[in-house]
Amino acid sequence: MSSTGGRPRSASIEDQRAKSSLVYKEDIFPGLRFEAELKALLALKQSKFQKVEVIETFFGRTLITDGKTQSAEFDEHAYHESLVHPAMLQVASQTPPRTIFIGGGGELATAREVLKYTCVERLVMVDLDETVVTICQEYLPEWGGSTTTDPRFELIIGDAHEYILNSSDKYDVIIMDISDPIEAGPGICLYTKEFYEIAKTKLTQHGVLVTQSGMAESIPTAMAYHTPPTHVDPSCFTPIHNTLSSAFDTVVPYTTHIPSFGCDWGYNLAYSGPPNAIFVNQLIEQYIQGAHDSLRFYDETTHCRMFALTKPLRMFMAQDDRIITKDDPIFMY
Amino acid sequence: MSSTGGRPRSASIEDQRAKSSLVYKEDIFPGLRFEAELKALLALKQSKFQKVEVIETFFGRTLITDGKTQSAEFDEHAYHESLVHPAMLQVASQTPPRTIFIGGGGELATAREVLKYTCVERLVMVDLDETVVTICQEYLPEWGGSTTTDPRFELIIGDAHEYILNSSDKYDVIIMDISDPIEAGPGICLYTKEFYEIAKTKLTQHGVLVTQSGMAESIPTAMAYHTPPTHVDPSCFTPIHNTLSSAFDTVVPYTTHIPSFGCDWGYNLAYSGPPNAIFVNQLIEQYIQGAHDSLRFYDETTHCRMFALTKPLRMFMAQDDRIITKDDPIFMY
Amino acid sequence: MSSTGGRPRSASIEDQRAKSSLVYKEDIFPGLRFEAELKALLALKQSKFQKVEVIETFFGRTLITDGKTQSAEFDEHAYHESLVHPAMLQVASQTPPRTIFIGGGGELATAREVLKYTCVERLVMVDLDETVVTICQEYLPEWGGSTTTDPRFELIIGDAHEYILNSSDKYDVIIMDISDPIEAGPGICLYTKEFYEIAKTKLTQHGVLVTQSGMAESIPTAMAYHTPPTHVDPSCFTPIHNTLSSAFDTVVPYTTHIPSFGCDWGYNLAYSGPPNAIFVNQLIEQYIQGAHDSLRFYDETTHCRMFALTKPLRMFMAQDDRIITKDDPIFMY
Amino acid sequence: MSSTGGRPRSASIEDQRAKSSLVYKEDIFPGLRFEAELKALLALKQSKFQKVEVIETFFGRTLITDGKTQSAEFDEHAYHESLVHPAMLQVASQTPPRTIFIGGGGELATAREVLKYTCVERLVMVDLDETVVTICQEYLPEWGGSTTTDPRFELIIGDAHEYILNSSDKYDVIIMDISDPIEAGPGICLYTKEFYEIAKTKLTQHGVLVTQSGMAESIPTAMAYHTPPTHVDPSCFTPIHNTLSSAFDTVVPYTTHIPSFGCDWGYNLAYSGPPNAIFVNQLIEQYIQGAHDSLRFYDETTHCRMFALTKPLRMFMAQDDRIITKDDPIFMY
């Protein structure tokens, strides 16, 4: 059937008639999900490795792979600035970071943040899935900005694990911007003790490795999962921390709330030698082109928030000593 | 973040990881809705009159206007055959139907059914919303089939009410394939006593008018709404029946289950003179090109099912005497 | 936090603030579900055999076992009258039905319908799950009515399969009111050729067996599942029909729309000898206490609707010859 | 229908059959909601002022009023400790807090936290809705603990606004634990400049007022709502901050992530005189019975996280100068 014999209607009537809706749902934990109005379904492809979608919701345009939000227009800068700058500035507090490696990073937004440092001379990024990179350039072009035309940037489609293993290059910063270690997912080996031990040998003297570390929701983690943690745990934040600690002298965990992920999100920063404090605002002015204006989320106060973990998360971490190895992996929900 | 360092995964793993979903929801009644996986969002446009979407769900490709399913790939033939053939064959039992009018019918599937009759010489269709017609031809081309190239078919973008009013033509069958009479919707005047009285004057001697009549769910209607029916009733099936009865000698209500509408759906067939039974199978063979092979839903047994209403629906109809007039309209949910 | 310092609010404000909701969802097909506002959660128990819930939704109070609606206040009479009366009247057209067996039937509503026949002398009901029977008597008391105090009624908690096997009694009507044959569900053996062959030997000369037969949605079944049917098919209506046909001379399939089940629902009626037509209204007056006033859904016209199947369902049935045996079972979704 | 003829099933089968679910949904923003499995519906009452529900979900037992989560078992300590201790310790850094007022606080958990201070001599709590208090004591008894038997505790059912206005008592700490300022909600006047000016006169020399201040989600607030803020803004965090600042010398905003609220949550701490830093861990040991063992969420590091706001939230606050007055109120979504 179809309409006929009518007249244009006003906006207020439109609302009144909203009897249907398109919705995007995503599980956060078993038994908890968020549900966002779907404003557009921009791309939906099955790559060789995963299902790739670009949708538009409350959070703006959003990249989804295998049903998990990877980053969203409204807070991708929070996710990416949090991933990149603490590691870069940690090195910068000792020596200018010049050679950088990114594992994953298909949206090119991690690369965008790295290239804000004028001291960077070479940035190598190795992502497995060309489809993701292509889709992001088409549908999320401003996330990569002028990355691909920057002569310092080198994009390799391939396996980050093999690349690191076989290359003799050393890096000032290695940034692991890869999918969560879910069962049978593509990136499990990149979260193991074995990988971190190899990666360590590819760092320069003051080099730093940082990895996104999945959800780090202190309260549900500590409360709902206070029963002995299992090998399919909703959170891998602590195991990743522990595993890095088995390979590096200093590992600093930090977290920030990413609304489009529906929870607090974790990262771990690893390097040799003792922990050292950094003066964030001063280093930003010194190293980043455009200084504070070029950052939308990160500064010294934000840094303080991220690195001050809540009591229940600290307590949960203190009693979990699991380590991820090739033979004894741990999977996220 | 993005994937890297992995390996292609098997289909069974795919399922295991289905932690998110795209969903289409539509209200059936207040307090009841269906929810279908959204496989694709093919078109989303705001026309001058309504919001028009083509999506793909469990029911296949589906046309939605203003948040209400209009017809869906898997059962559009059930909806359209039920609308067209009882009226056409009712006339055919007396005289071959030659001149036909469709009000609405943007998907062109109603026209497709009409043009199956070799005796039809002229088919005029008047739909208000060119956007609907265009979108259907692009995204649902097989619904219209070869309609638009059939020389007997005449498509007019305009107001069916005005067209009927101002034209001096007479028709053997008038088919009203328009949106439900929802408040402030475009087609309310096409469900009034005033319109039916005019339409009657545009019919030939044995002419028949049929109109889609909205949901006709006998049980919830009779049970949940046994309180005095109000002017915003979830069902207009009985008022439409009564209103037609105020203008025509014989009005025959019938219903059929349309899964993609989530309920039993109603139609009313109106003509002058006393009711007469028809021999459906024999008339199909006589009049329809390809005879039984060309129909997927409708035949004599299906006809019996449609015209035998359940006891609660008959009882509900018996106690509801509301009539729809311009000054005293009735709206559907 | 809590409220303070305020004033009572009006009902219209209430609506405006409805920012949350309690919802009941149930899958109808893979990829399609209905979603009803949850008005109350009256009971939730894990019995020895299944999860049993009584909730209140749009459909009124509703019994759910293992996540499938068993019957609902607004249309339980449609489900139960459709199950009981065609079989009872089929026998009554030959001889008064006196001894009746119900397998399952925990709500006691099937028994309620049977006991409306004054000619019935003995009604044996065997249900496996005492929890279901107890919960129904507490939360859905009017469904059973005065069943339990009727001296003709005999309730046995136990295994209907074993009971039928081991008893030497014969029955005029055997009514199978059991859960769908879902994988690993409790009642699979009650849908097999082996069971029907035994049951047949427990019927009197004019005896009839009727069984609920799961969803019988002609269109999605015929359209979406035109690929070769598999052993986990969403619908078992045809296999049940075929399996009965392998044991009985005459098997008559029929269906009716049950809104709370979200689809058309199937039954199969089986007996020895050739098919014979019955005069429904006349038999109702003759046999049923209170005659037409005591039935809310079923009469001759409703009967006609139920037994006239749509063309796609008939076509689908014609090309599916699967039979259910112990060694080669078929499971419903 | 019901089950029969079966056998008990294993837990793994249970999962496989989960084809239905009970769900609790709550809007976080327009266009975004969370959806949690409903494990139990423990209470559902309409009080004189609001709809009150106690449900059980992923977050444990949860109090809902008018469709908004008030507090949940898994993180109520995070909400309540964050509300109470910064204010109490701020006073304690100058003089032991002895007389405390709570506006709202129906769960009694705010009172529970206050009574952990041995120096407290009198705690007056005024909540409007006796139904909330009663329901919490029945269904969430451990949230109040031994509060009601503590001789220092005085519970008044009434209007906090009037009570404060008419009493001549002075307090060391005033804690506003009331519902968000939603339109037509009961507590709007408790968020106005007029109220804060009165409340200030009821504080002792070193007295502190703290109020829960609704969602304070920096990123969506700053990004999605960078258009000029309207009078029905999803967040009232900044207006509450500004309004308090119009009455007090020092107002310190702070936030923490409350998973069961689906976002970062805001508080504002107000007092006379210049800002002063406090030594949280030392004060906890000095004043709180059981010291660190009695707190599950709050300590010095947690305090640092809460008071270090992210850059986008600080930037958003800097450009929003709205003040809430009786004549010019601002409502939350």
mmCIF file with all atom_site columns, N, CA and C in Angstrom, chain C residues 72 144 175 195 213 236 240 268 308:
data_model
loop_
_atom_site.group_PDB
_atom_site.id
_atom_site.type_symbol
_atom_site.label_atom_id
_atom_site.label_alt_id
_atom_site.label_comp_id
_atom_site.label_asym_id
_atom_site.label_entity_id
_atom_site.label_seq_id
_atom_site.pdbx_PDB_ins_code
_atom_site.Cartn_x
_atom_site.Cartn_y
_atom_site.Cartn_z
_atom_site.occupancy
_atom_site.B_iso_or_equiv
_atom_site.pdbx_formal_charge
_atom_site.auth_seq_id
_atom_site.auth_comp_id
_atom_site.auth_asym_id
_atom_site.auth_atom_id
_atom_site.pdbx_PDB_model_num
ATOM 1  N N  . ALA C 1 72  ? -1.794  -17.916 26.976 1.00 0.00 ? 72  ALA C N  1
ATOM 2  C CA . ALA C 1 72  ? -1.930  -16.565 27.520 1.00 0.00 ? 72  ALA C CA 1
ATOM 3  C C  . ALA C 1 72  ? -3.403  -16.239 27.730 1.00 0.00 ? 72  ALA C C  1
ATOM 4  N N  . GLY C 1 144 ? -8.368  -23.461 34.831 1.00 0.00 ? 144 GLY C N  1
ATOM 5  C CA . GLY C 1 144 ? -8.820  -24.822 35.132 1.00 0.00 ? 144 GLY C CA 1
ATOM 6  C C  . GLY C 1 144 ? -10.272 -24.836 35.565 1.00 0.00 ? 144 GLY C C  1
ATOM 7  N N  . ILE C 1 175 ? -5.826  -36.619 23.551 1.00 0.00 ? 175 ILE C N  1
ATOM 8  C CA . ILE C 1 175 ? -5.444  -35.226 23.242 1.00 0.00 ? 175 ILE C CA 1
ATOM 9  C C  . ILE C 1 175 ? -4.013  -34.989 23.696 1.00 0.00 ? 175 ILE C C  1
ATOM 10 N N  . PHE C 1 195 ? 5.279   -43.912 18.848 1.00 0.00 ? 195 PHE C N  1
ATOM 11 C CA . PHE C 1 195 ? 4.247   -43.545 19.821 1.00 0.00 ? 195 PHE C CA 1
ATOM 12 C C  . PHE C 1 195 ? 2.859   -43.563 19.202 1.00 0.00 ? 195 PHE C C  1
ATOM 13 N N  . SER C 1 213 ? 0.580   -29.144 17.119 1.00 0.00 ? 213 SER C N  1
ATOM 14 C CA . SER C 1 213 ? 1.630   -29.489 16.157 1.00 0.00 ? 213 SER C CA 1
ATOM 15 C C  . SER C 1 213 ? 2.572   -28.327 15.859 1.00 0.00 ? 213 SER C C  1
ATOM 16 N N  . CYS C 1 236 ? 7.524   -28.038 12.657 1.00 0.00 ? 236 CYS C N  1
ATOM 17 C CA . CYS C 1 236 ? 7.375   -29.493 12.596 1.00 0.00 ? 236 CYS C CA 1
ATOM 18 C C  . CYS C 1 236 ? 5.977   -29.884 12.181 1.00 0.00 ? 236 CYS C C  1
ATOM 19 N N  . ILE C 1 240 ? 4.928   -33.804 11.593 1.00 0.00 ? 240 ILE C N  1
ATOM 20 C CA . ILE C 1 240 ? 3.959   -34.421 12.504 1.00 0.00 ? 240 ILE C CA 1
ATOM 21 C C  . ILE C 1 240 ? 2.782   -34.962 11.696 1.00 0.00 ? 240 ILE C C  1
ATOM 22 N N  . ASN C 1 268 ? -3.131  -31.466 14.331 1.00 0.00 ? 268 ASN C N  1
ATOM 23 C CA . ASN C 1 268 ? -3.453  -32.576 13.433 1.00 0.00 ? 268 ASN C CA 1
ATOM 24 C C  . ASN C 1 268 ? -4.417  -33.519 14.146 1.00 0.00 ? 268 ASN C C  1
ATOM 25 N N  . ALA C 1 308 ? -9.494  -24.650 6.380  1.00 0.00 ? 308 ALA C N  1
ATOM 26 C CA . ALA C 1 308 ? -9.131  -24.216 5.023  1.00 0.00 ? 308 ALA C CA 1
ATOM 27 C C  . ALA C 1 308 ? -7.723  -23.636 5.078  1.00 0.00 ? 308 ALA C C  1
#
